[in-house]
PDB file of C-alpha atoms in Angstrom:
ATOM      1  CA  MET A  23    -221.802  21.978 -77.104  1.00  0.00           C
ATOM      2  CA  SER A  24    -222.999  25.449 -78.031  1.00  0.00           C
ATOM      3  CA  GLU A  25    -220.979  28.576 -77.294  1.00  0.00           C
ATOM      4  CA  PRO A  26    -223.446  29.817 -74.614  1.00  0.00           C
ATOM      5  CA  ALA A  27    -223.312  26.401 -72.924  1.00  0.00           C
ATOM      6  CA  ARG A  28    -219.490  26.436 -72.942  1.00  0.00           C
ATOM      7  CA  THR A  29    -219.475  29.972 -71.545  1.00  0.00           C
ATOM      8  CA  ARG A  30    -221.968  29.022 -68.817  1.00  0.00           C
ATOM      9  CA  ARG A  31    -219.944  25.937 -67.877  1.00  0.00           C
ATOM     10  CA  ALA A  32    -216.704  27.949 -67.724  1.00  0.00           C
ATOM     11  CA  LEU A  33    -218.397  30.587 -65.570  1.00  0.00           C
ATOM     12  CA  LEU A  34    -219.812  27.978 -63.176  1.00  0.00           C
ATOM     13  CA  GLU A  35    -216.481  26.177 -62.889  1.00  0.00           C
ATOM     14  CA  GLY A  36    -214.596  29.433 -62.298  1.00  0.00           C
ATOM     15  CA  LEU A  37    -217.090  30.691 -59.740  1.00  0.00           C
ATOM     16  CA  SER A  38    -217.046  27.406 -57.883  1.00  0.00           C
ATOM     17  CA  HIS A  39    -213.249  27.325 -57.800  1.00  0.00           C
ATOM     18  CA  GLU A  40    -213.027  30.919 -56.563  1.00  0.00           C
ATOM     19  CA  LEU A  41    -215.487  30.154 -53.746  1.00  0.00           C
ATOM     20  CA  ARG A  42    -213.985  26.859 -52.645  1.00  0.00           C
ATOM     21  CA  SER A  43    -210.480  28.000 -51.686  1.00  0.00           C
ATOM     22  CA  PRO A  44    -211.439  30.760 -49.247  1.00  0.00           C
ATOM     23  CA  LEU A  45    -214.333  28.683 -47.900  1.00  0.00           C
ATOM     24  CA  GLN A  46    -212.040  25.758 -47.126  1.00  0.00           C
ATOM     25  CA  SER A  47    -209.790  28.146 -45.232  1.00  0.00           C
ATOM     26  CA  LEU A  48    -212.777  29.600 -43.373  1.00  0.00           C
ATOM     27  CA  LEU A  49    -213.963  26.103 -42.482  1.00  0.00           C
ATOM     28  CA  GLY A  50    -210.519  25.174 -41.191  1.00  0.00           C
ATOM     29  CA  PHE A  51    -210.370  28.213 -38.932  1.00  0.00           C
ATOM     30  CA  ALA A  52    -213.932  27.626 -37.699  1.00  0.00           C
ATOM     31  CA  GLN A  53    -213.065  24.030 -36.839  1.00  0.00           C
ATOM     32  CA  LEU A  54    -209.845  25.125 -35.125  1.00  0.00           C
ATOM     33  CA  LEU A  55    -211.742  27.689 -33.076  1.00  0.00           C
ATOM     34  CA  GLY A  56    -214.478  25.191 -32.222  1.00  0.00           C
ATOM     35  CA  SER A  57    -211.962  22.550 -31.154  1.00  0.00           C
ATOM     36  CA  GLY A  58    -210.844  24.702 -28.225  1.00  0.00           C
ATOM     37  CA  LYS A  59    -207.183  24.558 -29.283  1.00  0.00           C
ATOM     38  CA  LEU A  60    -207.087  28.368 -29.323  1.00  0.00           C
ATOM     39  CA  GLY A  61    -208.544  28.563 -25.841  1.00  0.00           C
ATOM     40  CA  PRO A  62    -211.736  27.600 -24.073  1.00  0.00           C
ATOM     41  CA  LEU A  63    -215.063  28.834 -25.424  1.00  0.00           C
ATOM     42  CA  ASN A  64    -218.211  29.498 -23.497  1.00  0.00           C
ATOM     43  CA  GLU A  65    -221.403  27.772 -24.655  1.00  0.00           C
ATOM     44  CA  GLU A  66    -222.549  30.673 -26.835  1.00  0.00           C
ATOM     45  CA  GLN A  67    -219.144  30.982 -28.502  1.00  0.00           C
ATOM     46  CA  GLN A  68    -219.040  27.208 -29.133  1.00  0.00           C
ATOM     47  CA  GLU A  69    -222.479  27.335 -30.752  1.00  0.00           C
ATOM     48  CA  ALA A  70    -221.343  30.233 -32.956  1.00  0.00           C
ATOM     49  CA  ALA A  71    -218.163  28.391 -34.011  1.00  0.00           C
ATOM     50  CA  ASP A  72    -220.205  25.257 -34.786  1.00  0.00           C
ATOM     51  CA  ALA A  73    -222.750  27.277 -36.782  1.00  0.00           C
ATOM     52  CA  LEU A  74    -219.945  28.943 -38.732  1.00  0.00           C
ATOM     53  CA  ALA A  75    -218.433  25.548 -39.592  1.00  0.00           C
ATOM     54  CA  ARG A  76    -221.848  24.147 -40.621  1.00  0.00           C
ATOM     55  CA  THR A  77    -222.502  27.165 -42.833  1.00  0.00           C
ATOM     56  CA  ALA A  78    -219.072  26.927 -44.485  1.00  0.00           C
ATOM     57  CA  ARG A  79    -219.637  23.200 -45.152  1.00  0.00           C
ATOM     58  CA  ARG A  80    -223.057  23.979 -46.621  1.00  0.00           C
ATOM     59  CA  ILE A  81    -221.637  26.638 -48.967  1.00  0.00           C
ATOM     60  CA  LEU A  82    -218.862  24.232 -49.999  1.00  0.00           C
ATOM     61  CA  GLN A  83    -221.553  21.672 -50.812  1.00  0.00           C
ATOM     62  CA  VAL A  84    -223.436  24.245 -52.893  1.00  0.00           C
ATOM     63  CA  SER A  85    -220.179  24.963 -54.711  1.00  0.00           C
ATOM     64  CA  GLU A  86    -219.746  21.233 -55.394  1.00  0.00           C
ATOM     65  CA  ASP A  87    -223.340  21.096 -56.628  1.00  0.00           C
ATOM     66  CA  VAL A  88    -222.591  23.944 -59.064  1.00  0.00           C
ATOM     67  CA  LEU A  89    -219.620  21.970 -60.405  1.00  0.00           C
ATOM     68  CA  GLN A  90    -221.857  18.929 -60.655  1.00  0.00           C
ATOM     69  CA  VAL A  91    -224.347  20.866 -62.786  1.00  0.00           C
ATOM     70  CA  ALA A  92    -221.515  21.998 -65.044  1.00  0.00           C
ATOM     71  CA  ARG A  93    -220.302  18.401 -65.437  1.00  0.00           C
ATOM     72  CA  ILE A  94    -223.818  17.161 -66.188  1.00  0.00           C
ATOM     73  CA  ASP A  95    -224.331  19.997 -68.657  1.00  0.00           C
ATOM     74  CA  ALA A  96    -221.091  19.018 -70.386  1.00  0.00           C
ATOM     75  CA  GLY A  97    -222.079  15.342 -70.480  1.00  0.00           C
ATOM     76  CA  ARG A  98    -219.106  14.405 -68.273  1.00  0.00           C
ATOM     77  CA  GLU A  99    -220.990  12.948 -65.318  1.00  0.00           C
ATOM     78  CA  GLU A 100    -221.164   9.186 -64.999  1.00  0.00           C
ATOM     79  CA  PRO A 101    -222.727   7.403 -62.018  1.00  0.00           C
ATOM     80  CA  THR A 102    -220.699   5.017 -59.884  1.00  0.00           C
ATOM     81  CA  TRP A 103    -223.019   2.055 -59.432  1.00  0.00           C
ATOM     82  CA  ALA A 104    -222.896  -0.140 -56.334  1.00  0.00           C
ATOM     83  CA  ASP A 105    -225.308  -1.938 -54.041  1.00  0.00           C
ATOM     84  CA  VAL A 106    -225.995   0.599 -51.304  1.00  0.00           C
ATOM     85  CA  ALA A 107    -227.753   0.014 -47.968  1.00  0.00           C
ATOM     86  CA  LEU A 108    -230.068   3.010 -47.873  1.00  0.00           C
ATOM     87  CA  ASP A 109    -230.796   3.079 -44.107  1.00  0.00           C
ATOM     88  CA  PRO A 110    -227.254   4.034 -42.960  1.00  0.00           C
ATOM     89  CA  LEU A 111    -226.884   6.455 -45.876  1.00  0.00           C
ATOM     90  CA  LEU A 112    -230.109   8.256 -44.981  1.00  0.00           C
ATOM     91  CA  ALA A 113    -229.236   8.253 -41.261  1.00  0.00           C
ATOM     92  CA  ARG A 114    -225.874   9.979 -41.973  1.00  0.00           C
ATOM     93  CA  GLU A 115    -227.469  12.576 -44.226  1.00  0.00           C
ATOM     94  CA  LEU A 116    -230.253  13.323 -41.745  1.00  0.00           C
ATOM     95  CA  GLU A 117    -227.668  13.984 -39.025  1.00  0.00           C
ATOM     96  CA  LEU A 118    -225.909  16.482 -41.297  1.00  0.00           C
ATOM     97  CA  VAL A 119    -229.034  18.560 -41.863  1.00  0.00           C
ATOM     98  CA  ARG A 120    -230.635  18.068 -38.424  1.00  0.00           C
ATOM     99  CA  PRO A 121    -228.978  21.147 -36.810  1.00  0.00           C
ATOM    100  CA  GLU A 122    -230.257  23.422 -39.587  1.00  0.00           C
ATOM    101  CA  ALA A 123    -233.740  21.936 -39.355  1.00  0.00           C
ATOM    102  CA  GLU A 124    -233.844  22.310 -35.568  1.00  0.00           C
ATOM    103  CA  ALA A 125    -232.615  25.903 -35.822  1.00  0.00           C
ATOM    104  CA  LYS A 126    -235.707  26.544 -37.954  1.00  0.00           C
ATOM    105  CA  GLY A 127    -237.997  24.789 -35.486  1.00  0.00           C
ATOM    106  CA  LEU A 128    -238.365  21.684 -37.665  1.00  0.00           C
ATOM    107  CA  ALA A 129    -238.104  18.090 -36.500  1.00  0.00           C
ATOM    108  CA  LEU A 130    -236.653  15.418 -38.775  1.00  0.00           C
ATOM    109  CA  VAL A 131    -238.056  11.973 -38.135  1.00  0.00           C
ATOM    110  CA  ARG A 132    -237.170   8.694 -39.794  1.00  0.00           C
ATOM    111  CA  ALA A 133    -240.181   6.404 -39.854  1.00  0.00           C
ATOM    112  CA  GLY A 134    -238.032   3.316 -39.403  1.00  0.00           C
ATOM    113  CA  GLU A 135    -235.519   1.113 -41.088  1.00  0.00           C
ATOM    114  CA  THR A 136    -236.415  -0.555 -44.344  1.00  0.00           C
ATOM    115  CA  GLY A 137    -233.441  -2.837 -44.913  1.00  0.00           C
ATOM    116  CA  VAL A 138    -233.469  -1.753 -48.564  1.00  0.00           C
ATOM    117  CA  VAL A 139    -230.294  -2.248 -50.566  1.00  0.00           C
ATOM    118  CA  ALA A 140    -230.433  -0.591 -53.973  1.00  0.00           C
ATOM    119  CA  PRO A 141    -228.082  -0.429 -56.951  1.00  0.00           C
ATOM    120  CA  THR A 142    -227.323   3.293 -57.009  1.00  0.00           C
ATOM    121  CA  ASP A 143    -224.634   5.951 -56.717  1.00  0.00           C
ATOM    122  CA  ALA A 144    -224.360   6.671 -52.974  1.00  0.00           C
ATOM    123  CA  ALA A 145    -222.722  10.084 -53.446  1.00  0.00           C
ATOM    124  CA  LYS A 146    -225.496  11.245 -55.761  1.00  0.00           C
ATOM    125  CA  VAL A 147    -228.220   9.954 -53.432  1.00  0.00           C
ATOM    126  CA  ALA A 148    -226.541  11.810 -50.555  1.00  0.00           C
ATOM    127  CA  ARG A 149    -226.444  14.986 -52.604  1.00  0.00           C
ATOM    128  CA  ILE A 150    -230.165  14.732 -53.303  1.00  0.00           C
TER     129      ILE A 150
END
């Protein structure tokens, strides 16, 4: 691996690590607030707490994606192959992004179930 590639990988790994710790703390507090354990929330406050938690999870995912790029760049990323039922996987992932889509006035629609089982890496498909 070239020196610039090593430097880039080290930078990406460091940046991702520095983001993840405070974001995990932020997510924990957002979830605690949203759970009502710190007191009841009105509807607007609950929506704000939920949006904060969604945003923190999204940034954590971006951080994981950055680490993924660094691993791929370093040639350290190997798929974990298994037969995966795609319908439940896609349904779970759609539910994760549905609130963001709806907030932007977009509707996510699944055309129907396919029954397809494919040899793939479920975590990588979910990331895509």
